[in-house]
Amino acid sequence: MEQKEFHDVVSIEEAKQRLHKHFKAIPEVEKINLEEALGRVVAETIIAPIDVPPFDRASMDGYAVVASDTFYADEEHPAEVELIDHISAGDKRKISIEKGECAGIATGAPIPKGANAVVMVEYTDRIGKKVRIYKPAAPGENIMAAGSDIMRGETAVREGIVISPRETGVLAAFGAEKIPVYKKPKVGIISTGDELVEPGKKLKYGKIYDVNARAIADAAAENGGEAEFCGVVRDEPESLLAKLKEMIGKYDIVITSGGTSAGVGDLSYRVIDKLGKPGVIVHGIAIKPGKPTVIGVAKKKPIFGLPGYPASAMIIFDVFVAPLIRKLAGIAEKSRKKIAARAAMRIHSAKGRYEYLLVNLVSGGDGTFSAYPVLTGSGAITTLAEADGYVEIPESTEMILEGSEVEVRLLSDSIKPADLTIIGSHCIGIDVLLNLLPVQAKVINVGSSGGLAAVRRGEADIAGTHLIDERSGIYNVPFLQRLKLAGSAYLIRGYDREQGFVIAKGNPKRIKGIEDLLRRDISFINRNAGSGTRVLLDLELGRLAKKKGVQFKELAKKIKGYEIEAKSHSAIAAAVAYGRADVGLAIKTVAEQYGLDFIPLREEKYDFAVPKEKIEKPAVKKFLEVLRSEEFKKKLRETPGLRPCRETGKIINKI
Ligand code: AMP
Ligand code: MG
């Protein structure tokens, strides 16, 4: 079904070939002033037109002499020569000396004709017109010969070099005025979508800030382009067409994002195809993320219709647009460092699509790395911000087994260093704690169970967990046994998170407790199965069912919205805030954030598991110190919905 909506989904290679066939990226050259050259790419190897220095010059203050006059000089028998002149730096006169003569000379001044050495002032005495020399000078001593720095005809700066202050210095040394550099390709960027608002403006319900324009413009600049943002365009063919027509007249490369998915009527595709011949050359690429991509060429300019989802847009930019900008800008293709790692969990991949899977790298301590897929997905911009690199998964691979070796391409030159690796469930309390902790921490959110698995593998220094045992209602402790961690990891009591019903401000529906969920005029929003909050709800419902003497199933059936699941605490609060539900179960923190009312139900224990062998690690010790500190407890109390308990910071299991 989806396949059909795209005209013809092609491989990455095929897409690249089509682009190359219709658009040859040939860099152009311009000459610019030296003062504008910093950061630009040299387009032609620059040959030094003069010697630097252009003349023999003194490298010390002293006297220019004929070396042989001084050969037998020493403290007892100084040589004596006649002082005939003084030459300062910049002196334009053509002076010469004879044997038996000398001239006073300043550092940087031209050596007079006939002289072949400079004696430092320190080894001389001047008596009227005579100079006594106490030390022999070798020919060439203290003279910087013409061309000894840069020789005329020598290569001064090579083609392809990005000009740094070192190069501008060299170029200034021979007075270079106009520097041949590659033109920066002009890149025009727009975002499409009725929902988009430019950062800085007010956000209304249903709207989101435009992420792509900023990220794409900066990525274009980073790769050597001259990027310009040309605004947000509404989802309307006429305005988009008018805008794009204007842009292909002005820019070397045109980039839009959004409006590429077949579902929204495929705006970009239709409009790009109207810009001129050949129009759309690629519509749909077998890549993940980023399948709904459009590439067109019109008026000899390439036009990229990137997907709307930020991470997809950036991956497509990286694979197709960045190489093109770099080529036009004369910059070599980016080479990314590779690192071998183990897959930290089983990874499923889309069949028939070449996948770029973003991952976090965690060091196992023995020099090996584990790769954790970043779970936020292509709709999230943080997917890219948090990732260390990506694993490329070929079309034919559908699954990578846990523990198997993968090759990770680093997004930066090095892996983000971390003194402390926290893997597990996400909680704002960790942010509060880390704000008081002067260490580099890497926080990877994989949920409670994922965190405990990372503890078992020794990859996490600390795992935040809030798993509730369905039978006993006890938090975390039973799971250490269940996951065979009881003897090998400490469980440290964290803090309490208040969970309860999130309801509209002022409680218009007069909800008092769990029994109200059964009312016909109340709509509920549930958490996803498997989440701790969901387990808690079902536990409470089970109790209610017992009390009422009915089946759990019967009770659940009566709740309007029991089967509608939201995946996070925030999503529950947002649903209630925007009137999509009357009530949901979540932590108090989000109720406060959304200005909603809250009916407490039960405390949830948010604890920390630490592998036995990590407990003495300095950063872990510091973490625990802060956890136990009064300052942290005070800050925690100021955070709505979180509060320390008597055991905060205590080890609660025996090893
Ligand atoms: P579209 O291809 O227009 O259907 O967009 C796909 C998804 O990406 C939608 O959820 C859009 O709201 C989102 N999106 C599109 N453009 C942007 C943008 N510039 N910044 C952030 N999200 C965007
Ligand atoms: Mg859109």
XYZ file of C-alpha atoms and ligand atoms in Angstrom:
679
model
C 0.000 0.000 0.000
C 2.650 2.478 1.122
C 4.960 1.300 -1.673
C 2.417 2.269 -4.261
C 2.007 5.812 -3.124
C 5.610 6.538 -3.914
C 6.258 6.541 -7.586
C 9.265 4.345 -7.424
C 11.298 3.781 -4.315
C 14.962 3.574 -5.271
C 18.124 2.539 -3.494
C 20.532 5.099 -2.048
C 22.997 4.351 -4.841
C 20.382 4.792 -7.551
C 19.234 8.082 -6.042
C 22.835 9.331 -5.962
C 23.384 8.301 -9.567
C 20.243 10.058 -10.758
C 21.262 13.194 -8.945
C 24.719 13.034 -10.465
C 23.297 12.472 -13.927
C 21.184 15.606 -13.783
C 23.414 17.816 -11.738
C 27.173 17.942 -11.995
C 28.527 19.602 -8.919
C 31.320 21.691 -10.349
C 32.877 24.101 -7.902
C 33.273 27.728 -8.940
C 36.155 29.997 -8.066
C 36.180 33.591 -6.923
C 38.918 35.946 -5.806
C 38.511 37.572 -2.459
C 40.503 39.920 -0.280
C 42.890 38.429 2.205
C 40.931 39.880 5.110
C 37.899 37.838 4.029
C 39.828 34.622 3.511
C 39.665 33.045 6.953
C 37.753 29.761 6.837
C 37.524 29.713 3.041
C 38.873 26.918 0.864
C 41.836 27.677 -1.395
C 40.864 26.973 -4.998
C 44.277 27.123 -6.671
C 47.633 26.309 -5.189
C 49.261 29.622 -4.401
C 52.915 30.046 -5.398
C 55.031 32.604 -3.570
C 55.705 35.497 -5.998
C 58.600 36.871 -3.908
C 61.175 35.679 -1.434
C 60.334 35.973 2.231
C 62.216 37.729 3.611
C 62.802 39.629 0.376
C 66.385 40.567 1.355
C 69.093 39.331 3.728
C 68.245 40.831 7.071
C 69.715 41.038 10.533
C 68.166 38.754 13.089
C 69.887 40.527 16.025
C 70.822 44.042 17.059
C 74.563 44.555 16.548
C 77.100 45.330 13.866
C 77.193 44.131 10.301
C 80.765 43.028 9.603
C 83.002 41.156 7.215
C 83.303 37.876 9.096
C 86.969 37.375 8.294
C 87.800 40.626 10.161
C 86.711 38.941 13.384
C 88.200 35.469 13.036
C 91.027 35.890 15.560
C 89.195 38.073 18.026
C 88.945 37.150 21.708
C 88.637 38.877 25.068
C 92.348 39.739 25.149
C 92.748 40.607 21.508
C 89.575 42.201 20.202
C 89.262 43.005 16.546
C 88.770 46.675 15.817
C 86.785 47.977 12.894
C 85.531 51.353 11.807
C 81.914 52.281 12.290
C 80.678 53.946 9.145
C 76.892 53.992 9.430
C 73.775 52.777 11.210
C 70.983 50.880 9.471
C 67.522 50.675 11.021
C 64.616 48.388 10.095
C 62.948 49.662 6.942
C 66.049 51.639 5.853
C 65.789 52.121 2.101
C 69.359 53.269 1.412
C 71.715 50.954 -0.411
C 74.742 50.835 1.845
C 77.948 48.887 1.491
C 80.936 48.244 3.702
C 84.514 47.209 3.030
C 86.911 45.038 4.972
C 87.851 46.790 8.200
C 84.511 48.543 8.381
C 81.200 47.856 10.088
C 77.723 49.332 10.286
C 75.417 49.396 13.263
C 72.341 47.375 12.441
C 68.915 46.796 14.008
C 66.975 43.527 14.005
C 65.084 43.254 10.728
C 67.248 45.784 8.876
C 68.806 44.885 5.503
C 72.380 43.628 5.604
C 74.686 46.079 3.786
C 76.541 44.980 0.686
C 79.932 43.529 1.575
C 78.883 42.351 5.057
C 78.342 38.648 5.729
C 77.724 38.451 9.476
C 76.198 40.350 12.357
C 77.995 40.541 15.693
C 75.697 40.903 18.664
C 76.032 44.167 20.623
C 76.834 42.119 23.720
C 80.216 41.062 22.288
C 81.313 44.579 21.365
C 82.455 47.917 22.749
C 82.071 51.136 20.961
C 84.716 53.801 21.343
C 83.821 56.844 19.281
C 84.022 55.779 15.640
C 85.647 52.454 16.479
C 83.975 49.172 17.430
C 85.857 46.502 19.323
C 84.724 42.920 18.755
C 85.532 40.256 21.347
C 84.233 37.170 19.629
C 84.668 35.822 16.146
C 81.576 35.747 13.915
C 81.033 32.973 11.412
C 79.904 33.878 7.910
C 76.104 34.075 7.864
C 75.836 34.439 11.627
C 72.703 36.326 12.741
C 71.574 36.821 9.186
C 68.262 35.597 7.908
C 68.868 35.018 4.233
C 66.473 36.154 1.536
C 63.968 33.396 0.774
C 64.913 31.368 3.825
C 61.312 31.578 5.071
C 59.473 31.156 1.776
C 61.341 30.913 -1.480
C 60.008 32.617 -4.556
C 58.307 29.966 -6.688
C 57.694 27.721 -3.721
C 54.186 26.428 -2.932
C 52.867 28.621 -0.170
C 49.317 27.324 0.295
C 47.903 24.257 -1.351
C 44.576 23.903 -3.117
C 41.894 22.498 -0.869
C 43.262 23.879 2.367
C 40.816 25.588 4.681
C 42.435 28.911 5.418
C 43.380 29.324 9.066
C 45.288 32.198 10.700
C 48.481 30.285 9.874
C 47.712 30.457 6.168
C 46.560 34.073 6.278
C 49.898 34.827 7.953
C 51.847 33.136 5.168
C 49.765 34.903 2.531
C 50.282 38.252 4.255
C 54.060 37.601 4.306
C 54.211 38.012 0.554
C 51.549 40.648 0.378
C 48.912 38.461 -1.272
C 45.925 40.615 -2.037
C 43.379 38.566 -3.937
C 43.000 34.962 -2.904
C 41.406 32.388 -5.213
C 38.846 30.451 -3.194
C 35.899 28.210 -3.992
C 32.578 29.987 -4.025
C 30.389 28.996 -1.144
C 27.276 27.439 -2.626
C 24.230 29.488 -1.706
C 21.698 27.300 0.020
C 18.113 28.528 0.375
C 16.004 26.807 3.018
C 12.289 26.760 3.781
C 10.076 24.711 6.020
C 6.576 23.721 5.017
C 3.649 23.052 7.284
C 0.604 24.856 8.690
C 1.635 23.676 12.129
C 5.030 25.373 12.149
C 5.872 28.469 14.131
C 9.208 30.248 14.006
C 11.155 30.146 17.286
C 10.604 33.344 19.239
C 6.902 33.539 18.420
C 4.082 32.360 20.640
C 3.089 28.721 20.472
C -0.634 27.940 20.309
C -2.321 24.560 20.682
C -1.619 22.231 17.781
C 1.455 24.164 16.684
C 5.109 23.235 17.020
C 8.290 25.210 16.616
C 10.126 24.839 13.351
C 13.125 22.658 14.114
C 14.348 21.749 10.657
C 15.112 25.199 9.284
C 17.588 25.954 12.051
C 19.218 22.524 12.038
C 19.448 22.361 8.227
C 20.785 25.909 7.870
C 23.485 25.227 10.423
C 24.372 21.885 8.876
C 24.616 23.588 5.465
C 26.935 26.235 6.899
C 29.003 23.618 8.691
C 29.592 21.860 5.376
C 30.754 24.990 3.613
C 27.520 26.471 2.290
C 26.161 29.955 2.639
C 22.816 29.190 4.177
C 19.798 31.415 4.191
C 16.456 30.743 5.810
C 13.589 31.896 3.608
C 10.687 31.330 5.972
C 7.923 28.904 6.781
C 5.539 28.219 3.904
C 1.973 27.060 4.462
C 0.741 23.718 3.091
C -0.605 25.319 -0.017
C 0.621 24.467 -3.533
C 0.409 28.006 -4.947
C 2.432 29.697 -2.247
C 4.973 26.866 -2.212
C 5.354 27.015 -5.987
C 5.795 30.789 -5.976
C 8.361 30.554 -3.199
C 10.371 27.773 -4.841
C 10.382 29.581 -8.208
C 11.816 32.626 -6.537
C 14.379 30.505 -4.716
C 15.783 28.587 -7.683
C 16.573 31.929 -9.264
C 18.567 32.961 -6.241
C 20.251 29.907 -4.792
C 22.536 27.107 -5.949
C 20.721 24.541 -3.850
C 17.145 24.708 -2.599
C 15.968 22.742 0.417
C 12.457 22.281 1.736
C 11.321 19.994 4.500
C 7.927 18.524 5.293
C 5.054 17.801 2.983
C 6.779 14.774 1.504
C 4.767 11.985 3.043
C 2.193 10.565 0.688
C -0.458 10.958 3.347
C -0.566 14.746 3.272
C -1.220 14.863 -0.445
C 2.434 14.864 -1.286
C 2.722 18.595 -1.604
C 6.470 18.818 -2.176
C 6.475 16.203 -4.894
C 3.765 17.874 -6.943
C 5.185 21.348 -6.598
C 8.838 20.454 -7.243
C 7.718 18.663 -10.390
C 6.231 21.925 -11.684
C 9.442 23.916 -11.445
C 10.881 22.877 -14.784
C 12.681 20.033 -16.527
C 13.517 17.357 -15.547
C 11.576 18.031 -12.331
C 11.351 15.241 -9.767
C 14.052 12.632 -10.348
C 13.717 10.701 -7.087
C 10.542 10.129 -5.126
C 11.026 7.746 -2.236
C 14.316 6.173 -1.172
C 14.863 2.761 0.403
C 16.400 4.268 3.487
C 15.410 4.437 7.130
C 14.726 6.985 8.394
C 13.870 9.229 5.475
C 11.974 7.161 2.924
C 9.640 10.020 1.936
C 12.313 12.092 0.254
C 11.976 14.022 -2.972
C 14.903 15.085 -5.135
C 14.354 17.301 -8.120
C 16.376 19.300 -10.611
C 15.042 22.374 -12.391
C 16.783 25.342 -14.043
C 20.002 23.361 -13.430
C 19.526 23.610 -9.686
C 19.026 20.689 -7.313
C 15.988 20.861 -5.050
C 15.707 18.616 -2.029
C 12.367 17.858 -0.415
C 13.454 16.466 2.931
C 11.106 14.565 5.233
C 9.412 16.560 7.979
C 10.635 14.542 10.913
C 13.786 16.223 12.179
C 15.994 13.168 12.569
C 14.918 11.883 9.134
C 15.587 15.275 7.587
C 19.062 15.395 9.082
C 19.984 11.876 8.007
C 18.895 12.592 4.427
C 20.800 15.847 4.578
C 23.876 13.965 5.696
C 23.635 11.274 3.040
C 22.653 13.374 0.007
C 22.906 17.110 0.590
C 26.080 17.506 2.641
C 28.301 15.711 0.070
C 26.911 17.963 -2.665
C 27.511 21.178 -0.720
C 31.006 20.019 0.176
C 31.807 19.206 -3.424
C 30.665 22.625 -4.590
C 32.555 24.249 -1.737
C 35.729 22.326 -2.586
C 35.783 20.496 0.729
C 36.811 16.848 0.878
C 34.148 14.320 1.756
C 33.641 13.895 5.439
C 35.298 10.830 6.849
C 33.760 9.441 9.973
C 35.683 7.423 12.479
C 34.574 3.830 12.968
C 34.375 1.991 16.257
C 33.509 -1.629 16.883
C 30.833 -2.261 19.500
C 28.405 -4.908 20.718
C 24.683 -4.487 20.228
C 23.331 -3.855 23.729
C 19.961 -5.267 22.794
C 18.270 -7.068 19.970
C 17.648 -4.704 17.082
C 14.923 -5.135 14.491
C 15.415 -3.430 11.180
C 13.105 -2.661 8.304
C 13.448 -5.148 5.486
C 14.332 -3.674 2.130
C 15.550 -0.386 3.545
C 19.089 0.660 4.319
C 18.931 1.814 7.902
C 20.937 4.413 9.744
C 20.368 3.445 13.353
C 21.416 6.094 15.833
C 23.159 4.743 18.904
C 24.742 5.732 22.176
C 28.054 4.176 23.023
C 28.808 2.970 26.501
C 32.218 1.792 27.523
C 32.355 -1.581 29.215
C 35.474 -0.468 31.083
C 37.807 -2.942 29.367
C 38.088 -0.848 26.223
C 35.077 -2.436 24.549
C 31.868 -0.609 23.739
C 28.190 -1.404 23.739
C 25.853 0.319 21.328
C 22.441 1.331 22.656
C 19.900 2.298 20.032
C 18.516 5.757 20.705
C 14.883 4.974 21.267
C 13.268 8.352 20.737
C 12.682 7.706 17.031
C 12.922 9.853 13.949
C 10.182 12.207 15.089
C 12.403 13.498 17.863
C 15.162 16.000 17.415
C 16.929 14.749 20.530
C 17.479 11.458 18.723
C 20.363 13.119 16.924
C 21.506 15.357 19.739
C 21.935 12.424 22.084
C 23.521 9.978 19.714
C 27.226 9.217 19.559
C 26.999 7.658 16.142
C 25.085 5.367 13.872
C 25.119 1.772 12.737
C 24.422 1.142 9.071
C 22.159 -1.833 8.577
C 21.948 -3.154 5.003
C 18.614 -3.821 3.291
C 18.913 -7.566 3.682
C 19.460 -7.576 7.466
C 16.278 -7.784 9.470
C 17.665 -8.382 12.899
C 20.842 -7.860 14.855
C 21.131 -10.160 17.830
C 21.979 -8.868 21.258
C 25.708 -9.086 21.799
C 26.695 -9.306 18.146
C 29.348 -7.007 16.800
C 28.353 -3.821 15.014
C 30.367 -1.031 13.473
C 29.515 2.452 14.687
C 30.289 5.592 12.698
C 30.933 8.444 15.070
C 29.018 11.686 14.577
C 31.785 13.709 16.215
C 35.515 13.143 16.171
C 35.364 11.487 19.552
C 32.879 9.777 21.817
C 31.390 12.087 24.367
C 33.408 11.410 27.489
C 31.498 10.366 30.577
C 32.621 9.986 34.167
C 29.266 8.501 35.016
C 26.888 6.408 32.927
C 23.280 6.341 34.042
C 21.071 3.944 32.128
C 17.456 3.262 32.958
C 14.187 4.982 33.540
C 13.944 8.691 33.046
C 13.226 10.991 35.971
C 13.560 14.732 36.470
C 15.025 13.971 39.910
C 18.174 12.738 38.153
C 18.508 16.109 36.459
C 18.073 17.808 39.842
C 20.822 15.597 41.263
C 23.185 16.025 38.335
C 22.879 19.801 38.617
C 24.603 19.447 41.978
C 27.210 17.031 40.712
C 30.295 18.317 38.912
C 30.876 15.266 36.713
C 30.286 14.508 33.041
C 27.309 12.214 33.038
C 25.778 10.328 30.171
C 22.123 9.586 30.713
C 20.510 6.949 28.519
C 16.791 6.419 28.896
C 15.835 2.819 28.205
C 13.242 2.228 30.924
C 13.657 0.429 34.243
C 14.170 -3.113 32.932
C 16.641 -1.948 30.315
C 18.561 -0.198 33.068
C 18.769 -3.321 35.210
C 19.962 -5.319 32.198
C 22.714 -2.730 31.719
C 23.657 -3.166 35.380
C 23.933 -6.901 34.869
C 26.257 -6.349 31.944
C 28.310 -3.892 33.977
C 27.674 -1.096 31.498
C 25.642 1.151 33.728
C 27.256 2.760 36.725
C 23.804 3.526 37.975
C 20.316 2.534 36.854
C 17.186 4.414 37.866
C 14.314 1.992 38.379
C 10.698 2.041 39.546
C 9.354 -1.444 38.919
C 6.420 -2.549 41.006
C 5.792 -6.190 41.786
C 2.264 -6.985 40.684
C 1.547 -9.319 43.551
C 3.151 -7.741 46.563
C 3.067 -4.131 45.440
C 6.717 -3.849 46.503
C 8.989 -1.704 44.408
C 12.301 -2.780 42.839
C 13.608 -5.249 45.445
C 11.840 -8.317 43.994
C 13.202 -7.487 40.563
C 16.806 -7.675 41.638
C 16.187 -11.292 42.585
C 14.169 -11.978 39.521
C 16.873 -10.599 37.232
C 19.623 -12.494 39.100
C 21.180 -9.313 40.368
C 20.586 -9.927 44.046
C 24.202 -10.844 44.782
C 25.880 -8.561 42.335
C 24.226 -5.177 42.580
C 23.347 -2.764 45.330
C 19.921 -1.249 45.478
C 19.973 2.241 46.872
C 16.824 3.946 47.950
C 16.178 7.012 45.888
C 13.111 9.069 46.563
C 9.347 8.995 46.326
C 7.364 10.078 43.364
C 3.779 10.988 44.027
C 1.399 9.297 41.641
C -2.218 10.084 41.335
C -5.047 11.233 39.166
C -4.396 14.186 36.940
C -7.574 16.202 36.370
C -8.619 19.557 34.974
C -8.070 22.640 37.117
C -10.885 23.120 39.612
C -12.020 19.492 39.182
C -15.151 20.315 37.127
C -16.212 16.639 36.999
C -15.917 16.235 40.777
C -13.641 13.227 40.615
C -12.730 11.883 44.040
C -10.984 8.600 43.444
C -10.635 5.404 41.499
C -14.346 4.532 41.627
C -15.129 7.605 39.541
C -13.336 6.026 36.590
C -16.376 3.765 36.232
C -18.736 6.711 35.723
C -20.274 6.954 32.274
C -19.608 10.682 32.005
C -15.881 10.273 32.659
C -13.283 9.563 29.992
C -9.991 8.105 31.045
C -6.569 7.900 29.419
C -4.425 4.908 30.313
C -0.694 4.310 30.381
C 0.917 1.727 28.111
C 0.954 -1.876 29.249
C 4.264 -2.680 30.901
C 4.747 0.727 32.461
C 4.936 0.884 36.234
C 2.065 3.328 36.374
C -0.143 0.898 34.457
C 0.756 -1.920 36.827
C -0.187 0.341 39.721
C -3.563 1.169 38.178
C -4.348 -2.490 37.515
C -3.306 -3.352 41.057
C -5.703 -0.781 42.459
C -8.439 -1.878 40.068
C -7.895 -5.468 41.147
C -8.459 -4.447 44.727
C -11.608 -2.584 43.790
C -12.870 -5.606 41.831
C -12.354 -7.837 44.857
C -14.185 -5.357 47.062
C -17.065 -5.244 44.646
C -16.960 -8.977 44.074
C -16.648 -8.667 40.285
C -14.097 -9.736 37.699
C -11.233 -7.407 36.919
C -12.089 -7.624 33.219
C -15.611 -6.500 33.815
C -14.391 -3.483 35.704
C -11.864 -2.552 33.063
C -14.526 -2.795 30.386
C -16.598 -0.221 32.188
C -13.840 2.402 32.085
C -14.191 4.640 29.053
C -10.724 4.946 27.546
C -9.093 2.021 29.383
C -7.726 0.808 26.056
C -6.413 4.239 25.009
C -2.767 4.335 25.946
C -0.345 7.214 26.326
C 3.340 6.484 26.479
C 4.580 8.980 29.044
C 3.572 10.966 32.081
C 3.659 14.144 30.012
C 1.374 12.650 27.384
C -1.217 11.919 30.110
C -1.062 15.503 31.362
C -1.238 16.928 27.836
C -4.318 14.791 27.057
C -6.104 16.097 30.145
C -4.923 19.685 29.586
C -6.269 19.727 26.042
C -9.548 18.061 27.026
C -8.916 14.755 25.269
C -9.612 12.964 28.558
C -11.041 13.903 31.947
C -8.547 11.950 33.982
C -5.356 9.934 33.800
C -2.820 8.461 36.180
C 0.620 10.091 36.303
C 3.234 11.619 38.582
C 2.376 14.930 40.205
C 5.313 16.633 38.519
C 3.507 16.751 35.171
C 0.218 17.896 36.737
C 2.061 20.937 38.093
C 3.816 21.550 34.787
C 0.498 21.659 32.949
C -1.337 23.623 35.651
C -3.702 20.730 36.449
C -5.225 19.454 39.665
C -3.997 16.266 41.270
C -5.499 13.583 43.529
C -2.750 11.554 45.210
C -3.104 7.770 44.929
C 0.166 6.214 45.942
C 3.866 6.867 46.308
C 6.145 5.267 43.832
C 9.658 4.296 44.849
C 12.299 5.496 42.459
C 15.556 3.720 43.380
C 19.034 3.263 42.025
C 20.800 -0.001 41.242
C 24.589 0.025 41.203
C 26.767 -2.921 40.141
C 28.847 -4.156 43.067
C 32.135 -3.419 41.328
C 31.130 0.160 40.580
C 30.268 1.248 44.091
C 33.797 2.496 44.793
C 34.092 4.377 41.509
C 34.760 8.049 42.341
C 31.886 9.447 40.268
C 29.468 6.906 41.779
C 30.631 7.811 45.276
C 30.063 11.471 44.511
C 26.618 10.674 43.116
C 25.695 8.888 46.336
C 27.139 11.695 48.438
C 24.922 14.191 46.653
C 21.929 11.828 46.925
C 22.440 11.811 50.705
C 23.073 15.541 51.011
C 20.670 17.990 52.612
C 21.079 20.292 49.635
C 19.738 17.671 47.241
C 16.853 16.797 49.527
C 15.947 20.471 49.718
C 16.055 20.843 45.940
C 13.987 17.676 45.571
C 11.294 19.001 47.897
C 11.100 22.091 45.709
C 10.369 19.855 42.705
C 6.630 19.166 42.523
C 5.755 15.521 42.938
C 9.159 14.399 44.208
C 10.267 14.063 47.781
C 13.044 12.430 49.724
C 12.192 9.703 52.200
C 13.844 8.599 55.422
C 15.937 5.985 53.634
C 17.082 8.175 50.758
C 20.659 7.157 49.930
C 20.587 3.975 52.045
C 21.556 0.611 50.655
C 18.425 -1.511 51.036
C 19.575 -4.961 49.999
C 22.133 -7.336 51.400
C 24.867 -8.689 49.177
P 5.074 16.037 6.840
O 6.001 15.368 5.890
O 4.841 17.480 6.499
O 3.801 15.286 7.011
O 5.797 16.052 8.256
C 6.011 14.897 9.011
C 6.142 15.249 10.469
O 7.250 16.109 10.683
C 4.949 16.017 11.040
O 4.733 15.547 12.352
C 5.406 17.442 11.075
O 4.758 18.207 12.063
C 6.870 17.285 11.372
N 7.609 18.423 10.825
C 7.536 18.868 9.565
N 8.325 19.923 9.381
C 8.924 20.164 10.571
C 9.854 21.143 11.024
N 10.324 22.075 10.212
N 10.236 21.111 12.311
C 9.755 20.147 13.136
N 8.906 19.197 12.773
C 8.470 19.202 11.499
Mg 3.648 18.959 6.856
